[in-house]
Short mmCIF file of C-alpha atoms and ligand atoms in Angstrom, two decimals:
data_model
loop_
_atom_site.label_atom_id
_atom_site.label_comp_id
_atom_site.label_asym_id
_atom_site.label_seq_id
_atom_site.Cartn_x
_atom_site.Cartn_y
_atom_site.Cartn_z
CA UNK A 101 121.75 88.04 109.08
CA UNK A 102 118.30 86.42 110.00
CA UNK A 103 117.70 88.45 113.01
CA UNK A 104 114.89 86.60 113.97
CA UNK A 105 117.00 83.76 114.70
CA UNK A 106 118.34 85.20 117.77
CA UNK A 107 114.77 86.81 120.01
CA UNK A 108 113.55 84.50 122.61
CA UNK A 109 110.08 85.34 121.41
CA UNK A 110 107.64 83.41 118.96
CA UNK A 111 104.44 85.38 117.51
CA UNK A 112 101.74 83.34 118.11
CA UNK A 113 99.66 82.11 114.80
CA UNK A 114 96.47 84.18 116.12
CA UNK A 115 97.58 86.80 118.11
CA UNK A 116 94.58 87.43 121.26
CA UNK A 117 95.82 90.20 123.32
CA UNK A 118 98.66 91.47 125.82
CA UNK A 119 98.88 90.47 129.05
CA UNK A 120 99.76 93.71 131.56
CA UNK A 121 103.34 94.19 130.36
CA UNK A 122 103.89 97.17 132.85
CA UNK A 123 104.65 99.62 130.21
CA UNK A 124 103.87 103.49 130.08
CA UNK A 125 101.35 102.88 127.42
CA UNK A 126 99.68 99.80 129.63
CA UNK A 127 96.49 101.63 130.62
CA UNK A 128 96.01 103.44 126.90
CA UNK A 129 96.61 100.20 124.86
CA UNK A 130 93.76 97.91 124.30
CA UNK A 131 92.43 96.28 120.44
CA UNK A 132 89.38 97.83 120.21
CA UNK A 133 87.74 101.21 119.69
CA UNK A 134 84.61 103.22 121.42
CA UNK A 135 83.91 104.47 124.66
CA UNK A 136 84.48 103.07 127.53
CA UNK A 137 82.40 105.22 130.34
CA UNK A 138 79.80 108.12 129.91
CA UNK A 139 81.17 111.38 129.91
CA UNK A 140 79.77 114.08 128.63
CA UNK A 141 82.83 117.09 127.13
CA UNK A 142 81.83 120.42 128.70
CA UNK A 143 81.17 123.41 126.29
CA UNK A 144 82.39 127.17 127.18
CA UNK A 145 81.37 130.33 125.19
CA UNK A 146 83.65 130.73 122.39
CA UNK A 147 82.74 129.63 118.75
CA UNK A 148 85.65 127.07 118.62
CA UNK A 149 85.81 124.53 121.18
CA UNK A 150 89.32 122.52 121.26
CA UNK A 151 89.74 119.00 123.07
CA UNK A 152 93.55 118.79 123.65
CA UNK A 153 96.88 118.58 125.57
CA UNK A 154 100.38 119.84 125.35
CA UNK A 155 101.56 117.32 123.25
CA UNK A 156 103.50 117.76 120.05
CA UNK A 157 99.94 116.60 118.17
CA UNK A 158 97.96 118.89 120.68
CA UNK A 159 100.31 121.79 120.24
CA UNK A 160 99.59 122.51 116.31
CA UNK A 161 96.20 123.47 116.89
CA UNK A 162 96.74 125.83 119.87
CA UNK A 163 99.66 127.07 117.60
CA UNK A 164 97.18 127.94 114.64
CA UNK A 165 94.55 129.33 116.76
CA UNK A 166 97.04 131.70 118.40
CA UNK A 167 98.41 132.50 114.99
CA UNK A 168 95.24 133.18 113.83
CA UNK A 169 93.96 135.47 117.16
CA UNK A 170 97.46 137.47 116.99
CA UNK A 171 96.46 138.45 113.18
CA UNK A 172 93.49 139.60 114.22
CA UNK A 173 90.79 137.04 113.42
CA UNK A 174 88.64 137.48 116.53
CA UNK A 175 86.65 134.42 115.15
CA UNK A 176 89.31 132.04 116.18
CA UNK A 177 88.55 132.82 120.05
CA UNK A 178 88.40 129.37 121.86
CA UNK A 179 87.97 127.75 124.62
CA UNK A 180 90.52 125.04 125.44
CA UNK A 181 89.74 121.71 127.66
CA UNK A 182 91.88 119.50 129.04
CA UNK A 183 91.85 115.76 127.62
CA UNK A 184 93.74 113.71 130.48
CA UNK A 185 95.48 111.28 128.13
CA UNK A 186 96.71 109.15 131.05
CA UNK A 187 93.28 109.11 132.77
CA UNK A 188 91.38 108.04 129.61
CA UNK A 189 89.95 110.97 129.16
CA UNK A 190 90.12 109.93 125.58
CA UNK A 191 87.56 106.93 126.00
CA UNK A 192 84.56 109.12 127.08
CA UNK A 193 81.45 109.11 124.68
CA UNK A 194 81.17 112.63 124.31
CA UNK A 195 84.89 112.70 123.13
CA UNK A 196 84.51 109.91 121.13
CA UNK A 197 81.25 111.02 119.38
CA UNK A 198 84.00 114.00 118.34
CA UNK A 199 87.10 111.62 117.59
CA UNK A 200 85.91 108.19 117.12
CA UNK A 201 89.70 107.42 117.38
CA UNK A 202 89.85 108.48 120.44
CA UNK A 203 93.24 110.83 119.85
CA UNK A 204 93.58 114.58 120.97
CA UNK A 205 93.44 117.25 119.62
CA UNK A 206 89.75 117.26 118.37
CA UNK A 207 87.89 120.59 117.80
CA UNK A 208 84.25 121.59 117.64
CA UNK A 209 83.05 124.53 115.49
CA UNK A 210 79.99 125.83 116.82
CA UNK A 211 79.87 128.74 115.14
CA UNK A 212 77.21 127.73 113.00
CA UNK A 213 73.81 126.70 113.20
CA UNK A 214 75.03 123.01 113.54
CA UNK A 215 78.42 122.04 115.61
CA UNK A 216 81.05 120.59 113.13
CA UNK A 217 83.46 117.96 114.71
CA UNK A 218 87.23 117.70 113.04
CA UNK A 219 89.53 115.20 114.29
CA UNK A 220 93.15 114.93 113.10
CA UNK A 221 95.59 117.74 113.65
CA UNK A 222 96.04 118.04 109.96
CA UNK A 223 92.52 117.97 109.54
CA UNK A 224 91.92 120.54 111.92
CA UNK A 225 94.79 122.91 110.72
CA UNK A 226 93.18 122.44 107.34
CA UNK A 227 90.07 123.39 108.04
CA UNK A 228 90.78 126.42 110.19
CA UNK A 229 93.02 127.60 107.66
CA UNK A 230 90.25 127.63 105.11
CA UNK A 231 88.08 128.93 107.14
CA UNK A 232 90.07 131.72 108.04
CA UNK A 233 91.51 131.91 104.94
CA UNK A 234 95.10 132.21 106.44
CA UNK A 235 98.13 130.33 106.27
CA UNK A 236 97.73 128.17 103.29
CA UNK A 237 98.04 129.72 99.89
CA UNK A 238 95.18 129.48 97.50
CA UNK A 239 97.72 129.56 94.72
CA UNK A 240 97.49 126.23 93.37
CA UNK A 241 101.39 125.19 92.98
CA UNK A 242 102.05 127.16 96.49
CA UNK A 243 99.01 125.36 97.57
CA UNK A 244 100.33 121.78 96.39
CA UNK A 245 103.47 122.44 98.14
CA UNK A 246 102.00 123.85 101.65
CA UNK A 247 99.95 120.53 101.69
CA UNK A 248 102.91 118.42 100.65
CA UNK A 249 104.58 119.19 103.27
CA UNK A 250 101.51 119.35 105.93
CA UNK A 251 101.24 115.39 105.00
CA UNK A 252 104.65 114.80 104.88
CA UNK A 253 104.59 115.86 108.83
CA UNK A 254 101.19 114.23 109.30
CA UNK A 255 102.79 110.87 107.83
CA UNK A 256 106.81 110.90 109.24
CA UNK A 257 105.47 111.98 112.96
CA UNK A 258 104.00 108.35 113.92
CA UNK A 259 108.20 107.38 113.15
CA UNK A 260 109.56 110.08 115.71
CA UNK A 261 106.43 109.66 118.66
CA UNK A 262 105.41 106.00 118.15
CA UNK A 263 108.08 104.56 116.77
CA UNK A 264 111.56 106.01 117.97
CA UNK A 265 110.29 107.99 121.25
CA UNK A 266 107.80 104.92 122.06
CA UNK A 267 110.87 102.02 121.74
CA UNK A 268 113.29 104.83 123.01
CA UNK A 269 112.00 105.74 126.06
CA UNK A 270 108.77 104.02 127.01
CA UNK A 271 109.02 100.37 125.70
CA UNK A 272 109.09 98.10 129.00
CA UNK A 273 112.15 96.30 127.35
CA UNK A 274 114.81 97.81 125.06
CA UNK A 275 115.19 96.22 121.74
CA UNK A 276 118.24 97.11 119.57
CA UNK A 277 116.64 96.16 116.16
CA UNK A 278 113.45 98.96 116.71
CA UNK A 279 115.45 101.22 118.43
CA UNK A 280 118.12 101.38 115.28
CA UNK A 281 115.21 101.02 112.69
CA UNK A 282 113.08 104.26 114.10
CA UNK A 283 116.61 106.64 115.17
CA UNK A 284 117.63 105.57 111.71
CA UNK A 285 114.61 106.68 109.59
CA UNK A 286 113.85 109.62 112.05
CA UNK A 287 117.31 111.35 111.48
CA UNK A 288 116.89 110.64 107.57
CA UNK A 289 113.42 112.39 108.45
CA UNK A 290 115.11 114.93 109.90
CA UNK A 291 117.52 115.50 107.45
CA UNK A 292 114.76 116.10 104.47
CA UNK A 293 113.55 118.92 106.97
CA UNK A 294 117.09 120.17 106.71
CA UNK A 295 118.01 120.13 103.05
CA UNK A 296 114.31 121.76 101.99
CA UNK A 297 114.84 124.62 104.70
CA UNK A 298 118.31 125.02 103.26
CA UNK A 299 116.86 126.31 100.07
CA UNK A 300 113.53 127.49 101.52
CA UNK A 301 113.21 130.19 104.06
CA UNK A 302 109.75 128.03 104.95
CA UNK A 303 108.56 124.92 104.11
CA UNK A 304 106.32 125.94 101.37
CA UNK A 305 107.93 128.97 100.21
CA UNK A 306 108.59 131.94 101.27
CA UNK A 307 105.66 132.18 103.57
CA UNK A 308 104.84 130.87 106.91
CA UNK A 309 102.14 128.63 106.35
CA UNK A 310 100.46 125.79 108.30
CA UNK A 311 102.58 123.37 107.55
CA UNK A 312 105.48 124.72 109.72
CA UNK A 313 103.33 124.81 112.51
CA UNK A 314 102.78 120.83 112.02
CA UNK A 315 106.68 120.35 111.74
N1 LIG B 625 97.37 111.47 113.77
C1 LIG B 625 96.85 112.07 114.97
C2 LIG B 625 97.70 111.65 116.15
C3 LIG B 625 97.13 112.14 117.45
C4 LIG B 625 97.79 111.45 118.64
O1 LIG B 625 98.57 110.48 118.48
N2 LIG B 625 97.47 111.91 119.85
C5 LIG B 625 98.00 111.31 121.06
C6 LIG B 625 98.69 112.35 121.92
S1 LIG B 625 99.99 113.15 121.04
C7 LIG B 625 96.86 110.72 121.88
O2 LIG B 625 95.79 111.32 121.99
N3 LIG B 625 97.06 109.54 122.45
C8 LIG B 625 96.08 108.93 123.27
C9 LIG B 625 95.94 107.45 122.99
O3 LIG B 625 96.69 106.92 122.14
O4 LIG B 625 95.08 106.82 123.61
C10 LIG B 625 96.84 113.59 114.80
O5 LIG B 625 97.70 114.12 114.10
O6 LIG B 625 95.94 114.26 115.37
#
């Protein structure tokens, strides 16, 4: 069935922007990147310096660095700012000069003798894990696995928030086709989750590693 056949809309040959379409998302959306104001991020004491919110994304870093603090790595101690999502908190220089994508969570090691910037959650999950040396197995085929599955949840998430929630819940209009496409591929999602932890006590293995914190 040509579904196309039946929407009332026609793309347009060059597409040149939204018009206010009174959607969640309508002060977040726009087609370019940068900042947008001057705002510096404030900086508190601790070596790691995290630029986040509770969201699902936000949550695997304060995850890891709570893992990491309740085994006893006293290096992980952080301080924790709030990145107002809704506000555009997001568009500010200084957090853009840390994610120039302008997505929490971001983190800022300044540890060192120079601050490092990592932006991505599985970026940042990587890197603390290696630089704790926790939670990711230096084995190389329990290694392989740990970060197949980190990716795996770093790729399929975009499906679940983005696609499914975002047409779910927060699209201004409800459209069958997107709504069936995304539930569709997020319960098959779901269902590789199921089948590996059927045989697996954790996703890589048998240890708890960072890639269940991702998932
Ligand atoms: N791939 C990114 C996704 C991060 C992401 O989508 N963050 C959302 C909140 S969960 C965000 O900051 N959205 C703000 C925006 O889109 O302007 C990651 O894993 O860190």
């Amino acid at each position: 069935m040509d579904n196309s056949s039946s929407s009332s809309y026609t793309p347009p040959r060059v597409w040149s922007g939204i018009k206010d379409n009174g959607g969640r998302f309508a002060s977040i959306n726009r087609p370019t990147a940068g900042p947008t104001h001057d705002k510096e991020l404030p900086v508190g004491r601790h070596p790691l310096q995290l630029y986040s919110l509770g969201t699902p994304n936000g949550v695997k870093v304060t995850v890891m660095l709570e893992e990491l603090l309740a085994a006893g790595h006293t290096g992980a101690e952080y301080d924790a700012w709030l990145i107002r999502i809704q506000d555009g908190d997001q568009f500010g220089s200084g957090f853009v000069s840390v994610n120039p994508n302008s997505k929490i969570p971001a983190l800022v090691d300044r540890s060192g003798p120079t601050p490092v910037r990592v932006f991505e959650s599985g970026a940042i999950l990587m890197y603390l894990a290696e630089k704790f040396g926790a939670f990711l197995p230096l084995d190389g085929p329990k290694r392989a696995e740990c970060l197949s599955w980190l990716f795996w949840q770093m790729g399929s998430a975009p499906f679940l928030g983005g696609g499914f929630g975002h047409f779910y819940a927060y699209a201004p209009t409800k459209i069958e086709y997107a709504i069936d496409r995304y539930a569709m591929e997020v319960k098959r999602q779901l269902d590789v989750l199921d089948r590996r932890l059927a045989e697996s006590p954790y996703l890589a293995g048998d240890e708890y590693t960072v890639a269940d914190m991702a998932v």
